[in-house]
PDB file of C-alpha atoms in Angstrom:
ATOM      1  CA  LEU A   1       0.065   0.320  -0.178  1.00  0.00           C
ATOM      2  CA  THR A   2       1.559   3.427  -0.870  1.00  0.00           C
ATOM      3  CA  GLY A   3       0.285   6.961  -0.981  1.00  0.00           C
ATOM      4  CA  LEU A   4       0.449  10.184   0.083  1.00  0.00           C
ATOM      5  CA  VAL A   5      -1.271  12.277   3.133  1.00  0.00           C
ATOM      6  CA  LEU A   6      -0.542  15.631   4.230  1.00  0.00           C
ATOM      7  CA  VAL A   7      -0.912  16.568   8.008  1.00  0.00           C
ATOM      8  CA  ALA A   8      -0.651  20.239   7.829  1.00  0.00           C
ATOM      9  CA  SER A   9      -0.983  20.728  11.867  1.00  0.00           C
ATOM     10  CA  THR A  10       2.106  19.376  12.357  1.00  0.00           C
ATOM     11  CA  ALA A  11       4.227  20.332   9.417  1.00  0.00           C
ATOM     12  CA  ILE A  12       4.894  17.146   7.591  1.00  0.00           C
ATOM     13  CA  ALA A  13       4.105  15.001   4.702  1.00  0.00           C
ATOM     14  CA  LEU A  14       3.749  11.365   5.025  1.00  0.00           C
ATOM     15  CA  VAL A  15       4.957   9.419   1.842  1.00  0.00           C
ATOM     16  CA  ALA A  16       6.366   5.931   0.951  1.00  0.00           C
ATOM     17  CA  TRP A  17       3.598   3.901   3.234  1.00  0.00           C
ATOM     18  CA  GLN A  18       4.517   0.534   3.633  1.00  0.00           C
ATOM     19  CA  SER A  19       2.375  -2.169   5.115  1.00  0.00           C
ATOM     20  CA  ILE A  20       4.224  -5.555   6.476  1.00  0.00           C
ATOM     21  CA  GLY A  21       2.289  -7.939   8.368  1.00  0.00           C
ATOM     22  CA  THR A  22       4.204  -9.936  10.633  1.00  0.00           C
ATOM     23  CA  SER A  23       1.863 -13.223  10.242  1.00  0.00           C
ATOM     24  CA  PRO A  24      -1.856 -13.302   8.645  1.00  0.00           C
ATOM     25  CA  ASP A  25      -3.297 -13.081  12.113  1.00  0.00           C
ATOM     26  CA  SER A  26      -1.398 -10.148  13.314  1.00  0.00           C
ATOM     27  CA  PRO A  27      -2.178  -6.534  12.140  1.00  0.00           C
ATOM     28  CA  PRO A  28       0.299  -4.930   9.890  1.00  0.00           C
ATOM     29  CA  THR A  29       2.776  -2.612  10.933  1.00  0.00           C
ATOM     30  CA  THR A  30       2.975   0.603   8.505  1.00  0.00           C
ATOM     31  CA  ARG A  31       6.340   2.540   8.186  1.00  0.00           C
ATOM     32  CA  ALA A  32       6.060   5.968   6.807  1.00  0.00           C
ATOM     33  CA  SER A  33       8.973   8.287   5.954  1.00  0.00           C
ATOM     34  CA  ALA A  34       8.138  11.890   7.091  1.00  0.00           C
ATOM     35  CA  LEU A  35       9.362  15.154   5.029  1.00  0.00           C
ATOM     36  CA  TRP A  36       9.622  18.126   7.818  1.00  0.00           C
ATOM     37  CA  ASP A  37       8.538  21.451   7.201  1.00  0.00           C
ATOM     38  CA  ARG A  38      12.187  22.575   7.485  1.00  0.00           C
ATOM     39  CA  ASP A  39      15.711  21.428   8.365  1.00  0.00           C
ATOM     40  CA  TYR A  40      15.920  23.452  11.634  1.00  0.00           C
ATOM     41  CA  GLN A  41      19.661  24.329  12.221  1.00  0.00           C
ATOM     42  CA  SER A  42      19.418  26.069  15.808  1.00  0.00           C
ATOM     43  CA  PHE A  43      17.484  26.487  19.102  1.00  0.00           C
ATOM     44  CA  ALA A  44      16.530  30.035  17.920  1.00  0.00           C
ATOM     45  CA  GLU A  45      15.084  28.439  14.662  1.00  0.00           C
ATOM     46  CA  LEU A  46      13.133  25.992  16.937  1.00  0.00           C
ATOM     47  CA  LEU A  47      11.960  29.198  18.579  1.00  0.00           C
ATOM     48  CA  ASP A  48      10.964  31.207  15.470  1.00  0.00           C
ATOM     49  CA  SER A  49       7.300  29.826  15.517  1.00  0.00           C
ATOM     50  CA  PRO A  50       4.562  31.868  16.484  1.00  0.00           C
ATOM     51  CA  GLY A  51       3.704  30.716  19.842  1.00  0.00           C
ATOM     52  CA  ALA A  52       6.890  28.515  20.127  1.00  0.00           C
ATOM     53  CA  VAL A  53       8.306  27.298  23.582  1.00  0.00           C
ATOM     54  CA  ALA A  54      11.233  25.561  25.074  1.00  0.00           C
ATOM     55  CA  VAL A  55      10.268  22.886  28.210  1.00  0.00           C
ATOM     56  CA  VAL A  56      12.189  20.653  30.066  1.00  0.00           C
ATOM     57  CA  GLY A  57       9.993  17.728  31.609  1.00  0.00           C
ATOM     58  CA  ARG A  58       8.968  14.244  32.216  1.00  0.00           C
ATOM     59  CA  VAL A  59       6.621  12.046  30.500  1.00  0.00           C
ATOM     60  CA  ILE A  60       3.899  10.905  32.938  1.00  0.00           C
ATOM     61  CA  SER A  61       1.155   9.579  30.654  1.00  0.00           C
ATOM     62  CA  VAL A  62       1.008   8.490  27.050  1.00  0.00           C
ATOM     63  CA  ASN A  63      -2.746   8.218  26.340  1.00  0.00           C
ATOM     64  CA  PRO A  64      -3.992   5.865  23.567  1.00  0.00           C
ATOM     65  CA  SER A  65      -3.522   6.829  19.908  1.00  0.00           C
ATOM     66  CA  TYR A  66      -6.568   8.465  17.886  1.00  0.00           C
ATOM     67  CA  ALA A  67      -6.800   8.452  13.983  1.00  0.00           C
ATOM     68  CA  ILE A  68      -7.559  11.317  11.685  1.00  0.00           C
ATOM     69  CA  GLU A  69      -8.080  10.083   8.168  1.00  0.00           C
ATOM     70  CA  GLY A  70      -6.295   6.855   8.997  1.00  0.00           C
ATOM     71  CA  VAL A  71      -3.192   8.739  10.244  1.00  0.00           C
ATOM     72  CA  PRO A  72      -2.506   7.941  13.983  1.00  0.00           C
ATOM     73  CA  PHE A  73      -1.587  10.822  16.667  1.00  0.00           C
ATOM     74  CA  THR A  74      -0.426   9.590  19.954  1.00  0.00           C
ATOM     75  CA  PRO A  75      -0.946  12.331  23.067  1.00  0.00           C
ATOM     76  CA  ALA A  76       1.491  11.969  25.863  1.00  0.00           C
ATOM     77  CA  VAL A  77       1.408  14.423  28.944  1.00  0.00           C
ATOM     78  CA  ILE A  78       4.225  16.042  30.099  1.00  0.00           C
ATOM     79  CA  ASP A  79       4.954  17.380  33.716  1.00  0.00           C
ATOM     80  CA  VAL A  80       6.561  20.614  33.459  1.00  0.00           C
ATOM     81  CA  GLU A  81       9.483  20.797  35.505  1.00  0.00           C
ATOM     82  CA  SER A  82      10.805  24.399  33.724  1.00  0.00           C
ATOM     83  CA  VAL A  83       9.585  26.840  30.944  1.00  0.00           C
ATOM     84  CA  LEU A  84      13.189  28.219  29.234  1.00  0.00           C
ATOM     85  CA  ALA A  85      11.272  30.134  26.474  1.00  0.00           C
ATOM     86  CA  GLY A  86       7.822  31.069  25.973  1.00  0.00           C
ATOM     87  CA  SER A  87       6.898  31.038  29.695  1.00  0.00           C
ATOM     88  CA  ASP A  88       4.039  33.737  28.896  1.00  0.00           C
ATOM     89  CA  ARG A  89       2.584  30.878  26.636  1.00  0.00           C
ATOM     90  CA  VAL A  90       2.743  28.075  29.016  1.00  0.00           C
ATOM     91  CA  GLY A  91      -0.026  28.346  31.716  1.00  0.00           C
ATOM     92  CA  ALA A  92      -0.093  24.695  33.490  1.00  0.00           C
ATOM     93  CA  GLU A  93       2.122  22.534  35.327  1.00  0.00           C
ATOM     94  CA  SER A  94       1.556  20.071  32.494  1.00  0.00           C
ATOM     95  CA  LEU A  95       0.962  19.874  29.097  1.00  0.00           C
ATOM     96  CA  THR A  96      -0.063  17.235  26.730  1.00  0.00           C
ATOM     97  CA  VAL A  97       2.000  16.702  23.268  1.00  0.00           C
ATOM     98  CA  VAL A  98       0.904  14.847  19.953  1.00  0.00           C
ATOM     99  CA  GLN A  99       3.125  12.915  18.037  1.00  0.00           C
ATOM    100  CA  THR A 100       2.306  11.266  14.608  1.00  0.00           C
ATOM    101  CA  GLY A 101       2.702   7.424  14.789  1.00  0.00           C
ATOM    102  CA  GLY A 102       1.511   4.913  17.090  1.00  0.00           C
ATOM    103  CA  THR A 103      -1.103   2.146  17.229  1.00  0.00           C
ATOM    104  CA  ILE A 104      -4.897   2.930  16.239  1.00  0.00           C
ATOM    105  CA  PRO A 105      -8.178   1.262  17.268  1.00  0.00           C
ATOM    106  CA  GLY A 106      -7.851  -2.263  15.179  1.00  0.00           C
ATOM    107  CA  GLY A 107      -4.695  -2.908  16.399  1.00  0.00           C
ATOM    108  CA  ARG A 108      -2.705  -1.385  13.220  1.00  0.00           C
ATOM    109  CA  THR A 109       0.775   0.348  13.955  1.00  0.00           C
ATOM    110  CA  VAL A 110       1.868   3.269  12.165  1.00  0.00           C
ATOM    111  CA  HIS A 111       5.656   4.063  12.694  1.00  0.00           C
ATOM    112  CA  ILE A 112       7.298   7.296  11.240  1.00  0.00           C
ATOM    113  CA  GLU A 113      10.617   7.141  10.440  1.00  0.00           C
ATOM    114  CA  ASP A 114      13.114   9.413  12.440  1.00  0.00           C
ATOM    115  CA  VAL A 115      10.015   9.944  14.954  1.00  0.00           C
ATOM    116  CA  GLN A 116      10.870   8.489  18.202  1.00  0.00           C
ATOM    117  CA  LEU A 117       7.367   8.378  20.279  1.00  0.00           C
ATOM    118  CA  LEU A 118       7.284   9.918  23.921  1.00  0.00           C
ATOM    119  CA  ALA A 119       7.050   7.365  26.642  1.00  0.00           C
ATOM    120  CA  ILE A 120       6.459   7.025  30.001  1.00  0.00           C
ATOM    121  CA  GLU A 121       9.337   8.452  32.703  1.00  0.00           C
ATOM    122  CA  ASP A 122      10.980   9.708  29.612  1.00  0.00           C
ATOM    123  CA  ARG A 123      13.106  13.106  30.750  1.00  0.00           C
ATOM    124  CA  VAL A 124      12.961  15.369  27.949  1.00  0.00           C
ATOM    125  CA  LEU A 125      13.778  18.921  26.347  1.00  0.00           C
ATOM    126  CA  LEU A 126      10.900  19.848  24.106  1.00  0.00           C
ATOM    127  CA  PHE A 127      10.559  22.706  21.464  1.00  0.00           C
ATOM    128  CA  LEU A 128       6.831  22.764  21.058  1.00  0.00           C
ATOM    129  CA  ILE A 129       4.310  24.735  18.909  1.00  0.00           C
ATOM    130  CA  PRO A 130       0.652  25.153  20.013  1.00  0.00           C
ATOM    131  CA  GLU A 131      -1.820  23.279  18.039  1.00  0.00           C
ATOM    132  CA  PRO A 132      -4.796  25.564  17.597  1.00  0.00           C
ATOM    133  CA  VAL A 133      -7.824  23.248  17.149  1.00  0.00           C
ATOM    134  CA  SER A 134      -6.958  20.266  19.426  1.00  0.00           C
ATOM    135  CA  GLY A 135      -5.225  22.716  22.090  1.00  0.00           C
ATOM    136  CA  TYR A 136      -2.509  20.368  22.372  1.00  0.00           C
ATOM    137  CA  TRP A 137       1.122  20.858  21.741  1.00  0.00           C
ATOM    138  CA  ALA A 138       3.279  19.598  18.639  1.00  0.00           C
ATOM    139  CA  ILE A 139       6.987  19.293  18.853  1.00  0.00           C
ATOM    140  CA  THR A 140       8.649  21.613  16.565  1.00  0.00           C
ATOM    141  CA  GLY A 141       9.876  19.955  13.228  1.00  0.00           C
ATOM    142  CA  GLY A 142       9.367  16.351  14.940  1.00  0.00           C
ATOM    143  CA  PRO A 143      12.801  14.862  15.399  1.00  0.00           C
ATOM    144  CA  TYR A 144      14.578  18.148  15.482  1.00  0.00           C
ATOM    145  CA  GLY A 145      12.608  19.664  18.748  1.00  0.00           C
ATOM    146  CA  HIS A 146      12.885  16.556  20.735  1.00  0.00           C
ATOM    147  CA  PHE A 147      15.844  15.762  23.302  1.00  0.00           C
ATOM    148  CA  MET A 148      16.318  13.248  25.772  1.00  0.00           C
ATOM    149  CA  ILE A 149      17.831  14.005  29.203  1.00  0.00           C
ATOM    150  CA  ASP A 150      19.995  11.133  30.747  1.00  0.00           C
ATOM    151  CA  ASN A 151      21.926  11.858  33.907  1.00  0.00           C
ATOM    152  CA  GLY A 152      22.257  15.402  33.305  1.00  0.00           C
ATOM    153  CA  GLU A 153      23.244  15.123  30.090  1.00  0.00           C
ATOM    154  CA  VAL A 154      21.210  16.480  26.740  1.00  0.00           C
ATOM    155  CA  ARG A 155      21.141  14.566  23.370  1.00  0.00           C
ATOM    156  CA  SER A 156      19.111  14.353  20.438  1.00  0.00           C
ATOM    157  CA  ALA A 157      16.512  11.815  20.565  1.00  0.00           C
ATOM    158  CA  THR A 158      16.950  10.692  16.810  1.00  0.00           C
ATOM    159  CA  LEU A 159      18.993  13.497  14.722  1.00  0.00           C
ATOM    160  CA  ASN A 160      21.843  11.078  15.129  1.00  0.00           C
ATOM    161  CA  GLU A 161      20.001   8.196  13.230  1.00  0.00           C
ATOM    162  CA  MET A 162      18.689  10.513  10.703  1.00  0.00           C
ATOM    163  CA  PHE A 163      21.768  11.986   9.354  1.00  0.00           C
ATOM    164  CA  ASP A 164      23.927   9.076   9.923  1.00  0.00           C
ATOM    165  CA  VAL A 165      26.603  11.367  11.207  1.00  0.00           C
ATOM    166  CA  GLU A 166      27.308  13.568  14.177  1.00  0.00           C
ATOM    167  CA  SER A 167      27.771  17.037  12.355  1.00  0.00           C
ATOM    168  CA  HIS A 168      24.125  18.164  12.626  1.00  0.00           C
ATOM    169  CA  PRO A 169      24.380  21.609  14.232  1.00  0.00           C
ATOM    170  CA  LEU A 170      21.687  20.438  16.430  1.00  0.00           C
ATOM    171  CA  VAL A 171      23.881  17.096  17.261  1.00  0.00           C
ATOM    172  CA  ILE A 172      26.769  19.244  17.948  1.00  0.00           C
ATOM    173  CA  ALA A 173      24.543  21.937  20.004  1.00  0.00           C
ATOM    174  CA  VAL A 174      24.145  19.525  23.008  1.00  0.00           C
ATOM    175  CA  GLN A 175      27.023  17.269  22.524  1.00  0.00           C
ATOM    176  CA  ASP A 176      28.678  16.382  25.991  1.00  0.00           C
ATOM    177  CA  ARG A 177      26.958  19.306  27.588  1.00  0.00           C
ATOM    178  CA  THR A 178      24.839  19.153  30.702  1.00  0.00           C
ATOM    179  CA  LEU A 179      21.036  20.133  30.513  1.00  0.00           C
ATOM    180  CA  GLU A 180      22.304  23.258  32.720  1.00  0.00           C
ATOM    181  CA  GLU A 181      24.597  24.513  29.964  1.00  0.00           C
ATOM    182  CA  VAL A 182      22.091  23.899  27.483  1.00  0.00           C
ATOM    183  CA  SER A 183      19.153  25.619  29.254  1.00  0.00           C
ATOM    184  CA  GLY A 184      21.155  28.699  30.036  1.00  0.00           C
ATOM    185  CA  GLU A 185      21.479  28.981  26.576  1.00  0.00           C
ATOM    186  CA  ILE A 186      18.234  28.723  25.529  1.00  0.00           C
ATOM    187  CA  GLU A 187      17.182  31.010  27.772  1.00  0.00           C
ATOM    188  CA  ALA A 188      19.632  33.705  26.830  1.00  0.00           C
ATOM    189  CA  LEU A 189      17.437  33.714  23.539  1.00  0.00           C
ATOM    190  CA  GLU A 190      14.311  35.126  25.070  1.00  0.00           C
TER     191      GLU A 190
END
């Protein structure tokens, strides 16, 4: 099965759908590639969208996926530890972040290449833009605005794998840096 679905609210185009059934009795897994709206090169560019924010937090729940025109979206609730940029736009202690991909009712799983879905207990640095219709938030540029925090150090969730090198400017921006160092740089952009 191949096709093209445009998802304007998350600024991506999903292409090259490939359904893979693991067995005749199991629901298929669909793999899709995403074309992101741009190749973000810096923290400043990630914050250059209307309503953009940068937050540090922990994923406290992941809700069941829902589908719009067959495309699954998975909401996750983030307990906000700190707002690094856009504090005037974040009025809650928790935010719901929606990502493209997941398992929709009926059991079909859609995996978007280069997207790591948020998981319970993940500690993250996220660059977010508001989704005006749902009231939820989306990660700016998908994988570009998603960073993991492990033992006080920040790393890109998937950019290393996307570019198969460690030379992308956002990978370099967090390489061997603590959350405190990265946070200070982002806060200085306000």
